[in-house]
Amino acid sequence: MELNRRDFIKISGATAAGVAVSGLGFDLSQVKSHASMLKTQYAKETTTICCYCAVGCGAIVHTSKRGDGRVINIEGDPDHVINRGSLCSKGSALKQLTENENRLTEPMYRAPYSDKWQTVSWDWALEKITDRVKKTRDMTFEKTNAKGQTVNRTTRIASLGSAAMDNEECWIYQSLMRSLGLVYIEHQARI
Amino acid sequence: MSKSIFIDTSICTACRACQVACKQWHDLPAETTKNMGSFQNPPDLSFSTYKLVRMTEEMINGRLEWLFFPDQCRHCVDAPCLETAFDETAIYRDPATGAILYTRNTKQLDADEIIGSCPYNIPRKAADGTLGKCDMCNDRVRNGLKPACVTACPTGAMTFGDRDEILASANKRLEKVRQKFPKAMLLDPNEVNVIYLVAFDPKLYSEYAVASADRGGLSRGVALRKMMGPFAKLLKV
């Protein structure tokens, strides 16, 4: 391709302008240094197990050390024997379990026959739950079955969940349910 | 030595872990979308979606084939967008990784000219004209990690490493895949750093799966600017 005089001036003019911009108006090193900084560089690393399915993939949770302790990033744990760093699409979105503005942060209550949810306090909600569980459990508790064998159970309460609990939380939950005498203890991932 | 990603679509299950991991790492928001009769969602790449698993259903040899194509920037060896922009403060290549990187200064470029120069139709502009696309997780790569998408991939369809090693493994894998799919091929392996392996005609996967003559490349004006490149560098010194 041949350059004529006119094109040459056009190009050299544009180039001079380019030099002026890069030389005076903008510090490129700032943008480039961004590439060498990792957002998890100063974060605290904690390992966890994905709460979703029964595969039990390991993940690393990066939390801020600046006091608020919020989650910066969650990704697969390369040292975990099951997933070796990989995660599925749900697992890859684990961060949203805590960092999502659509998350409910207060207990909600819908009264019988009502079509509206209302925000209630934790104290109120926990008390209400305790009252109802105790009432139903005491009313329906069976010490023995028809054959006279000791069963100590209630078949009028069932427990479902939770997919958002990790292994240790599940253990505590299971203990509580068993101590109340529940036999219908299920997890929705299995249904 | 530049880095490369190998994407073996023959073992991709379209779980979209790469797509979500990309959003997660880059803190990109979700998009409101409508059901368009496909699992492909969102429908296209955007300023806030750098990676998208494209899904198409094709009848091939009397058999329904569901084709998956995790689309992203190819980080071209000679990137037309970089040469079109001709402005290192907006689009530059990281010499350590070979990644083509866009800065916020892309706002000052002619967005449509840059998008038009891309043979793979990848860059997308924001409302204010800033351009965005995959950055090969350059921050992660510079710190010894793999890109978020490659880290997440559960089937091993994506691998990451030095270019020569990735090319070698891609060719080895191609040989094996060809035993089952004789038409399997690597897409533009010598031109790009994100190398795809497809089992069927690449056009079935995505309109822009391979670089085509009717799209991208350099316009006359850009070619002139490119010719002036070495001279312009002299001027800067």
PDB file of C-alpha atoms in Angstrom, chain B:
ATOM      1  CA  MET B   1       5.543 -16.991  26.447  1.00  0.00           C
ATOM      2  CA  SER B   2       1.887 -16.135  26.165  1.00  0.00           C
ATOM      3  CA  LYS B   3      -0.788 -18.160  27.878  1.00  0.00           C
ATOM      4  CA  SER B   4      -3.569 -20.042  26.143  1.00  0.00           C
ATOM      5  CA  ILE B   5      -6.894 -21.627  26.964  1.00  0.00           C
ATOM      6  CA  PHE B   6      -8.030 -24.836  25.296  1.00  0.00           C
ATOM      7  CA  ILE B   7     -11.787 -25.412  25.157  1.00  0.00           C
ATOM      8  CA  ASP B   8     -12.784 -28.928  24.185  1.00  0.00           C
ATOM      9  CA  THR B   9     -16.467 -28.551  23.300  1.00  0.00           C
ATOM     10  CA  SER B  10     -16.774 -32.311  22.787  1.00  0.00           C
ATOM     11  CA  ILE B  11     -16.766 -32.805  26.568  1.00  0.00           C
ATOM     12  CA  CYS B  12     -18.559 -29.584  27.502  1.00  0.00           C
ATOM     13  CA  THR B  13     -21.878 -30.319  29.224  1.00  0.00           C
ATOM     14  CA  ALA B  14     -23.073 -26.686  29.167  1.00  0.00           C
ATOM     15  CA  CYS B  15     -23.314 -26.602  32.954  1.00  0.00           C
ATOM     16  CA  ARG B  16     -22.382 -22.924  32.675  1.00  0.00           C
ATOM     17  CA  ALA B  17     -20.042 -23.035  35.651  1.00  0.00           C
ATOM     18  CA  CYS B  18     -17.570 -20.992  33.556  1.00  0.00           C
ATOM     19  CA  GLN B  19     -20.195 -18.390  32.789  1.00  0.00           C
ATOM     20  CA  VAL B  20     -21.167 -17.980  36.444  1.00  0.00           C
ATOM     21  CA  ALA B  21     -17.591 -18.144  37.741  1.00  0.00           C
ATOM     22  CA  CYS B  22     -16.677 -15.362  35.306  1.00  0.00           C
ATOM     23  CA  LYS B  23     -19.493 -13.159  36.578  1.00  0.00           C
ATOM     24  CA  GLN B  24     -18.625 -13.990  40.143  1.00  0.00           C
ATOM     25  CA  TRP B  25     -14.946 -13.132  39.868  1.00  0.00           C
ATOM     26  CA  HIS B  26     -15.550  -9.917  37.939  1.00  0.00           C
ATOM     27  CA  ASP B  27     -18.472  -8.882  40.190  1.00  0.00           C
ATOM     28  CA  LEU B  28     -20.706  -8.470  37.167  1.00  0.00           C
ATOM     29  CA  PRO B  29     -24.446  -8.102  37.658  1.00  0.00           C
ATOM     30  CA  ALA B  30     -27.081 -10.498  36.353  1.00  0.00           C
ATOM     31  CA  GLU B  31     -29.269  -9.450  33.471  1.00  0.00           C
ATOM     32  CA  THR B  32     -33.039  -9.510  33.257  1.00  0.00           C
ATOM     33  CA  THR B  33     -33.842 -11.893  30.436  1.00  0.00           C
ATOM     34  CA  LYS B  34     -36.856 -13.545  28.840  1.00  0.00           C
ATOM     35  CA  ASN B  35     -37.247 -17.175  27.945  1.00  0.00           C
ATOM     36  CA  MET B  36     -36.253 -17.408  24.298  1.00  0.00           C
ATOM     37  CA  GLY B  37     -36.962 -21.109  23.929  1.00  0.00           C
ATOM     38  CA  SER B  38     -33.425 -22.177  24.712  1.00  0.00           C
ATOM     39  CA  PHE B  39     -31.373 -22.885  27.774  1.00  0.00           C
ATOM     40  CA  GLN B  40     -28.895 -20.333  26.459  1.00  0.00           C
ATOM     41  CA  ASN B  41     -29.184 -17.422  28.836  1.00  0.00           C
ATOM     42  CA  PRO B  42     -28.565 -14.511  28.597  1.00  0.00           C
ATOM     43  CA  PRO B  43     -29.173 -14.512  24.824  1.00  0.00           C
ATOM     44  CA  ASP B  44     -25.895 -12.798  23.963  1.00  0.00           C
ATOM     45  CA  LEU B  45     -22.638 -11.476  25.329  1.00  0.00           C
ATOM     46  CA  SER B  46     -22.903  -8.015  26.849  1.00  0.00           C
ATOM     47  CA  PHE B  47     -20.917  -5.404  28.724  1.00  0.00           C
ATOM     48  CA  SER B  48     -21.680  -7.390  31.876  1.00  0.00           C
ATOM     49  CA  THR B  49     -21.441 -10.895  30.362  1.00  0.00           C
ATOM     50  CA  TYR B  50     -17.938 -11.732  29.175  1.00  0.00           C
ATOM     51  CA  LYS B  51     -18.555 -15.440  28.779  1.00  0.00           C
ATOM     52  CA  LEU B  52     -21.601 -17.158  27.373  1.00  0.00           C
ATOM     53  CA  VAL B  53     -22.319 -20.807  26.675  1.00  0.00           C
ATOM     54  CA  ARG B  54     -24.052 -20.796  23.313  1.00  0.00           C
ATOM     55  CA  MET B  55     -26.410 -23.721  22.719  1.00  0.00           C
ATOM     56  CA  THR B  56     -27.828 -24.898  19.419  1.00  0.00           C
ATOM     57  CA  GLU B  57     -29.808 -27.968  18.437  1.00  0.00           C
ATOM     58  CA  GLU B  58     -28.901 -29.502  15.091  1.00  0.00           C
ATOM     59  CA  MET B  59     -29.908 -32.633  13.206  1.00  0.00           C
ATOM     60  CA  ILE B  60     -26.651 -34.205  12.083  1.00  0.00           C
ATOM     61  CA  ASN B  61     -26.700 -37.583  10.287  1.00  0.00           C
ATOM     62  CA  GLY B  62     -30.256 -38.177  11.474  1.00  0.00           C
ATOM     63  CA  ARG B  63     -29.316 -37.619  15.084  1.00  0.00           C
ATOM     64  CA  LEU B  64     -30.169 -34.679  17.278  1.00  0.00           C
ATOM     65  CA  GLU B  65     -26.971 -33.029  18.437  1.00  0.00           C
ATOM     66  CA  TRP B  66     -27.044 -30.423  21.152  1.00  0.00           C
ATOM     67  CA  LEU B  67     -24.006 -28.242  20.495  1.00  0.00           C
ATOM     68  CA  PHE B  68     -22.378 -26.210  23.251  1.00  0.00           C
ATOM     69  CA  PHE B  69     -19.990 -23.346  22.651  1.00  0.00           C
ATOM     70  CA  PRO B  70     -18.578 -21.423  25.617  1.00  0.00           C
ATOM     71  CA  ASP B  71     -17.973 -18.178  23.744  1.00  0.00           C
ATOM     72  CA  GLN B  72     -15.435 -15.601  24.900  1.00  0.00           C
ATOM     73  CA  CYS B  73     -12.630 -13.330  23.688  1.00  0.00           C
ATOM     74  CA  ARG B  74      -9.968 -15.305  21.784  1.00  0.00           C
ATOM     75  CA  HIS B  75      -7.085 -13.020  22.787  1.00  0.00           C
ATOM     76  CA  CYS B  76      -5.793 -13.014  19.207  1.00  0.00           C
ATOM     77  CA  VAL B  77      -2.090 -13.321  18.561  1.00  0.00           C
ATOM     78  CA  ASP B  78      -2.421 -10.287  16.261  1.00  0.00           C
ATOM     79  CA  ALA B  79      -5.483  -8.584  17.643  1.00  0.00           C
ATOM     80  CA  PRO B  80      -7.432  -6.472  15.122  1.00  0.00           C
ATOM     81  CA  CYS B  81      -9.148  -4.544  17.941  1.00  0.00           C
ATOM     82  CA  LEU B  82      -5.810  -3.517  19.414  1.00  0.00           C
ATOM     83  CA  GLU B  83      -4.540  -2.413  16.052  1.00  0.00           C
ATOM     84  CA  THR B  84      -7.766  -0.622  15.217  1.00  0.00           C
ATOM     85  CA  ALA B  85      -7.742   1.277  18.485  1.00  0.00           C
ATOM     86  CA  PHE B  86      -4.067   2.203  18.129  1.00  0.00           C
ATOM     87  CA  ASP B  87      -4.203   3.602  21.641  1.00  0.00           C
ATOM     88  CA  GLU B  88      -2.306   1.730  24.318  1.00  0.00           C
ATOM     89  CA  THR B  89      -4.162   3.500  27.094  1.00  0.00           C
ATOM     90  CA  ALA B  90      -7.398   1.920  25.863  1.00  0.00           C
ATOM     91  CA  ILE B  91      -6.481  -1.482  24.450  1.00  0.00           C
ATOM     92  CA  TYR B  92      -3.182  -3.164  25.111  1.00  0.00           C
ATOM     93  CA  ARG B  93      -1.576  -6.567  25.308  1.00  0.00           C
ATOM     94  CA  ASP B  94      -0.009  -7.783  28.538  1.00  0.00           C
ATOM     95  CA  PRO B  95       3.360  -9.047  27.291  1.00  0.00           C
ATOM     96  CA  ALA B  96       3.606 -11.500  30.184  1.00  0.00           C
ATOM     97  CA  THR B  97       0.374 -13.351  29.418  1.00  0.00           C
ATOM     98  CA  GLY B  98      -0.609 -12.336  25.897  1.00  0.00           C
ATOM     99  CA  ALA B  99      -4.008 -11.202  27.185  1.00  0.00           C
ATOM    100  CA  ILE B 100      -5.681  -8.387  25.258  1.00  0.00           C
ATOM    101  CA  LEU B 101      -6.927  -5.918  27.842  1.00  0.00           C
ATOM    102  CA  TYR B 102      -9.474  -3.113  27.635  1.00  0.00           C
ATOM    103  CA  THR B 103      -9.269  -0.150  29.983  1.00  0.00           C
ATOM    104  CA  ARG B 104     -11.897   2.450  30.844  1.00  0.00           C
ATOM    105  CA  ASN B 105     -10.256   4.637  28.176  1.00  0.00           C
ATOM    106  CA  THR B 106     -12.030   2.542  25.554  1.00  0.00           C
ATOM    107  CA  LYS B 107     -14.789   5.084  26.174  1.00  0.00           C
ATOM    108  CA  GLN B 108     -12.838   7.485  23.965  1.00  0.00           C
ATOM    109  CA  LEU B 109     -12.684   5.065  21.039  1.00  0.00           C
ATOM    110  CA  ASP B 110     -15.217   4.536  18.295  1.00  0.00           C
ATOM    111  CA  ALA B 111     -16.933   1.539  19.895  1.00  0.00           C
ATOM    112  CA  ASP B 112     -18.599   0.307  16.736  1.00  0.00           C
ATOM    113  CA  GLU B 113     -15.330   0.447  14.824  1.00  0.00           C
ATOM    114  CA  ILE B 114     -13.659  -1.732  17.481  1.00  0.00           C
ATOM    115  CA  ILE B 115     -16.560  -4.185  17.617  1.00  0.00           C
ATOM    116  CA  GLY B 116     -16.600  -4.306  13.814  1.00  0.00           C
ATOM    117  CA  SER B 117     -12.898  -5.101  13.728  1.00  0.00           C
ATOM    118  CA  CYS B 118     -13.350  -8.226  15.855  1.00  0.00           C
ATOM    119  CA  PRO B 119     -13.603 -11.314  13.626  1.00  0.00           C
ATOM    120  CA  TYR B 120     -15.381 -13.130  16.478  1.00  0.00           C
ATOM    121  CA  ASN B 121     -17.863 -10.370  17.400  1.00  0.00           C
ATOM    122  CA  ILE B 122     -16.842 -10.270  21.069  1.00  0.00           C
ATOM    123  CA  PRO B 123     -16.498  -6.731  22.511  1.00  0.00           C
ATOM    124  CA  ARG B 124     -19.673  -5.096  23.800  1.00  0.00           C
ATOM    125  CA  LYS B 125     -20.264  -1.485  24.717  1.00  0.00           C
ATOM    126  CA  ALA B 126     -21.865  -0.031  27.828  1.00  0.00           C
ATOM    127  CA  ALA B 127     -24.439   2.753  27.668  1.00  0.00           C
ATOM    128  CA  ASP B 128     -21.644   5.330  27.875  1.00  0.00           C
ATOM    129  CA  GLY B 129     -19.604   3.698  25.094  1.00  0.00           C
ATOM    130  CA  THR B 130     -17.010   1.979  27.294  1.00  0.00           C
ATOM    131  CA  LEU B 131     -16.048  -1.398  25.854  1.00  0.00           C
ATOM    132  CA  GLY B 132     -15.932  -4.599  27.852  1.00  0.00           C
ATOM    133  CA  LYS B 133     -14.922  -8.199  27.256  1.00  0.00           C
ATOM    134  CA  CYS B 134     -13.048 -11.149  28.769  1.00  0.00           C
ATOM    135  CA  ASP B 135      -9.687 -10.146  30.287  1.00  0.00           C
ATOM    136  CA  MET B 136      -8.447 -13.744  30.616  1.00  0.00           C
ATOM    137  CA  CYS B 137      -8.546 -13.016  34.376  1.00  0.00           C
ATOM    138  CA  ASN B 138      -5.199 -11.318  33.931  1.00  0.00           C
ATOM    139  CA  ASP B 139      -5.077 -10.439  37.648  1.00  0.00           C
ATOM    140  CA  ARG B 140      -5.427 -14.123  38.552  1.00  0.00           C
ATOM    141  CA  VAL B 141      -2.995 -15.318  35.898  1.00  0.00           C
ATOM    142  CA  ARG B 142      -0.378 -12.757  36.973  1.00  0.00           C
ATOM    143  CA  ASN B 143      -0.659 -14.194  40.482  1.00  0.00           C
ATOM    144  CA  GLY B 144      -0.269 -17.817  39.503  1.00  0.00           C
ATOM    145  CA  LEU B 145      -3.946 -18.744  39.399  1.00  0.00           C
ATOM    146  CA  LYS B 146      -5.916 -20.072  36.468  1.00  0.00           C
ATOM    147  CA  PRO B 147      -8.698 -17.941  34.960  1.00  0.00           C
ATOM    148  CA  ALA B 148     -11.958 -18.240  36.913  1.00  0.00           C
ATOM    149  CA  CYS B 149     -13.717 -20.109  34.091  1.00  0.00           C
ATOM    150  CA  VAL B 150     -10.968 -22.709  33.736  1.00  0.00           C
ATOM    151  CA  THR B 151     -10.782 -23.186  37.517  1.00  0.00           C
ATOM    152  CA  ALA B 152     -14.523 -23.818  37.685  1.00  0.00           C
ATOM    153  CA  CYS B 153     -14.887 -26.251  34.762  1.00  0.00           C
ATOM    154  CA  PRO B 154     -15.987 -29.592  36.286  1.00  0.00           C
ATOM    155  CA  THR B 155     -15.547 -31.741  33.173  1.00  0.00           C
ATOM    156  CA  GLY B 156     -12.054 -30.592  32.263  1.00  0.00           C
ATOM    157  CA  ALA B 157     -13.308 -29.185  28.966  1.00  0.00           C
ATOM    158  CA  MET B 158     -11.216 -26.090  29.617  1.00  0.00           C
ATOM    159  CA  THR B 159      -7.502 -26.153  30.278  1.00  0.00           C
ATOM    160  CA  PHE B 160      -5.026 -23.333  30.709  1.00  0.00           C
ATOM    161  CA  GLY B 161      -1.270 -23.077  30.341  1.00  0.00           C
ATOM    162  CA  ASP B 162       1.666 -21.934  28.254  1.00  0.00           C
ATOM    163  CA  ARG B 163       0.766 -21.581  24.606  1.00  0.00           C
ATOM    164  CA  ASP B 164       3.035 -24.303  23.227  1.00  0.00           C
ATOM    165  CA  GLU B 165       1.882 -26.852  25.789  1.00  0.00           C
ATOM    166  CA  ILE B 166      -1.782 -26.015  25.218  1.00  0.00           C
ATOM    167  CA  LEU B 167      -1.323 -26.277  21.441  1.00  0.00           C
ATOM    168  CA  ALA B 168       0.348 -29.652  21.822  1.00  0.00           C
ATOM    169  CA  SER B 169      -2.399 -31.009  24.077  1.00  0.00           C
ATOM    170  CA  ALA B 170      -5.074 -29.588  21.771  1.00  0.00           C
ATOM    171  CA  ASN B 171      -3.579 -31.411  18.789  1.00  0.00           C
ATOM    172  CA  LYS B 172      -3.289 -34.611  20.788  1.00  0.00           C
ATOM    173  CA  ARG B 173      -6.900 -34.360  21.879  1.00  0.00           C
ATOM    174  CA  LEU B 174      -7.993 -33.581  18.297  1.00  0.00           C
ATOM    175  CA  GLU B 175      -6.447 -36.826  17.114  1.00  0.00           C
ATOM    176  CA  LYS B 176      -8.480 -38.759  19.640  1.00  0.00           C
ATOM    177  CA  VAL B 177     -11.755 -36.915  19.025  1.00  0.00           C
ATOM    178  CA  ARG B 178     -11.365 -37.464  15.267  1.00  0.00           C
ATOM    179  CA  GLN B 179     -11.694 -41.206  15.776  1.00  0.00           C
ATOM    180  CA  LYS B 180     -15.311 -40.606  16.758  1.00  0.00           C
ATOM    181  CA  PHE B 181     -15.980 -37.321  14.928  1.00  0.00           C
ATOM    182  CA  PRO B 182     -14.020 -37.313  11.642  1.00  0.00           C
ATOM    183  CA  LYS B 183     -14.875 -33.661  10.984  1.00  0.00           C
ATOM    184  CA  ALA B 184     -13.536 -32.449  14.317  1.00  0.00           C
ATOM    185  CA  MET B 185     -11.178 -29.487  14.121  1.00  0.00           C
ATOM    186  CA  LEU B 186      -9.377 -26.804  16.088  1.00  0.00           C
ATOM    187  CA  LEU B 187     -10.597 -23.277  15.387  1.00  0.00           C
ATOM    188  CA  ASP B 188      -7.913 -20.869  14.116  1.00  0.00           C
ATOM    189  CA  PRO B 189      -5.272 -22.363  16.448  1.00  0.00           C
ATOM    190  CA  ASN B 190      -2.413 -20.307  15.010  1.00  0.00           C
ATOM    191  CA  GLU B 191      -4.231 -16.998  15.231  1.00  0.00           C
ATOM    192  CA  VAL B 192      -5.757 -17.098  18.694  1.00  0.00           C
ATOM    193  CA  ASN B 193      -4.921 -17.881  22.307  1.00  0.00           C
ATOM    194  CA  VAL B 194      -8.318 -19.355  23.128  1.00  0.00           C
ATOM    195  CA  ILE B 195      -8.398 -22.500  21.057  1.00  0.00           C
ATOM    196  CA  TYR B 196     -11.645 -24.354  20.528  1.00  0.00           C
ATOM    197  CA  LEU B 197     -12.081 -27.958  19.516  1.00  0.00           C
ATOM    198  CA  VAL B 198     -15.385 -28.638  17.772  1.00  0.00           C
ATOM    199  CA  ALA B 199     -16.756 -31.980  16.618  1.00  0.00           C
ATOM    200  CA  PHE B 200     -18.862 -30.643  13.737  1.00  0.00           C
ATOM    201  CA  ASP B 201     -18.986 -27.707  11.328  1.00  0.00           C
ATOM    202  CA  PRO B 202     -18.054 -24.666  13.460  1.00  0.00           C
ATOM    203  CA  LYS B 203     -20.743 -22.523  11.832  1.00  0.00           C
ATOM    204  CA  LEU B 204     -23.348 -24.735  13.513  1.00  0.00           C
ATOM    205  CA  TYR B 205     -22.042 -23.747  16.934  1.00  0.00           C
ATOM    206  CA  SER B 206     -21.901 -20.002  16.461  1.00  0.00           C
ATOM    207  CA  GLU B 207     -22.008 -17.618  13.533  1.00  0.00           C
ATOM    208  CA  TYR B 208     -18.612 -16.244  14.529  1.00  0.00           C
ATOM    209  CA  ALA B 209     -16.928 -19.419  15.779  1.00  0.00           C
ATOM    210  CA  VAL B 210     -14.187 -19.021  13.163  1.00  0.00           C
ATOM    211  CA  ALA B 211     -12.799 -15.821  11.718  1.00  0.00           C
ATOM    212  CA  SER B 212     -14.473 -15.116   8.407  1.00  0.00           C
ATOM    213  CA  ALA B 213     -13.564 -12.841   5.528  1.00  0.00           C
ATOM    214  CA  ASP B 214     -16.859 -10.949   5.659  1.00  0.00           C
ATOM    215  CA  ARG B 215     -16.236  -9.728   9.167  1.00  0.00           C
ATOM    216  CA  GLY B 216     -13.463  -8.137  11.158  1.00  0.00           C
ATOM    217  CA  GLY B 217      -9.938  -7.445  10.101  1.00  0.00           C
ATOM    218  CA  LEU B 218      -8.526  -4.048   9.370  1.00  0.00           C
ATOM    219  CA  SER B 219     -10.141  -1.272   7.406  1.00  0.00           C
ATOM    220  CA  ARG B 220      -7.963   0.817   5.056  1.00  0.00           C
ATOM    221  CA  GLY B 221      -7.621   3.620   7.570  1.00  0.00           C
ATOM    222  CA  VAL B 222      -6.613   1.220  10.291  1.00  0.00           C
ATOM    223  CA  ALA B 223      -4.118  -0.472   8.012  1.00  0.00           C
ATOM    224  CA  LEU B 224      -2.494   2.883   7.369  1.00  0.00           C
ATOM    225  CA  ARG B 225      -2.319   3.579  11.060  1.00  0.00           C
ATOM    226  CA  LYS B 226      -0.766   0.178  11.537  1.00  0.00           C
ATOM    227  CA  MET B 227       1.871   0.891   8.891  1.00  0.00           C
ATOM    228  CA  MET B 228       2.751   4.019  10.786  1.00  0.00           C
ATOM    229  CA  GLY B 229       3.058   2.058  14.019  1.00  0.00           C
ATOM    230  CA  PRO B 230       6.863   1.747  14.243  1.00  0.00           C
ATOM    231  CA  PHE B 231       7.259   5.367  13.165  1.00  0.00           C
ATOM    232  CA  ALA B 232       4.776   6.501  15.795  1.00  0.00           C
ATOM    233  CA  LYS B 233       6.738   4.637  18.441  1.00  0.00           C
ATOM    234  CA  LEU B 234       9.892   6.441  17.350  1.00  0.00           C
ATOM    235  CA  LEU B 235       8.087   9.730  17.764  1.00  0.00           C
ATOM    236  CA  LYS B 236       7.159   8.851  21.328  1.00  0.00           C
ATOM    237  CA  VAL B 237      10.813   8.323  22.211  1.00  0.00           C
TER     238      VAL B 237
END
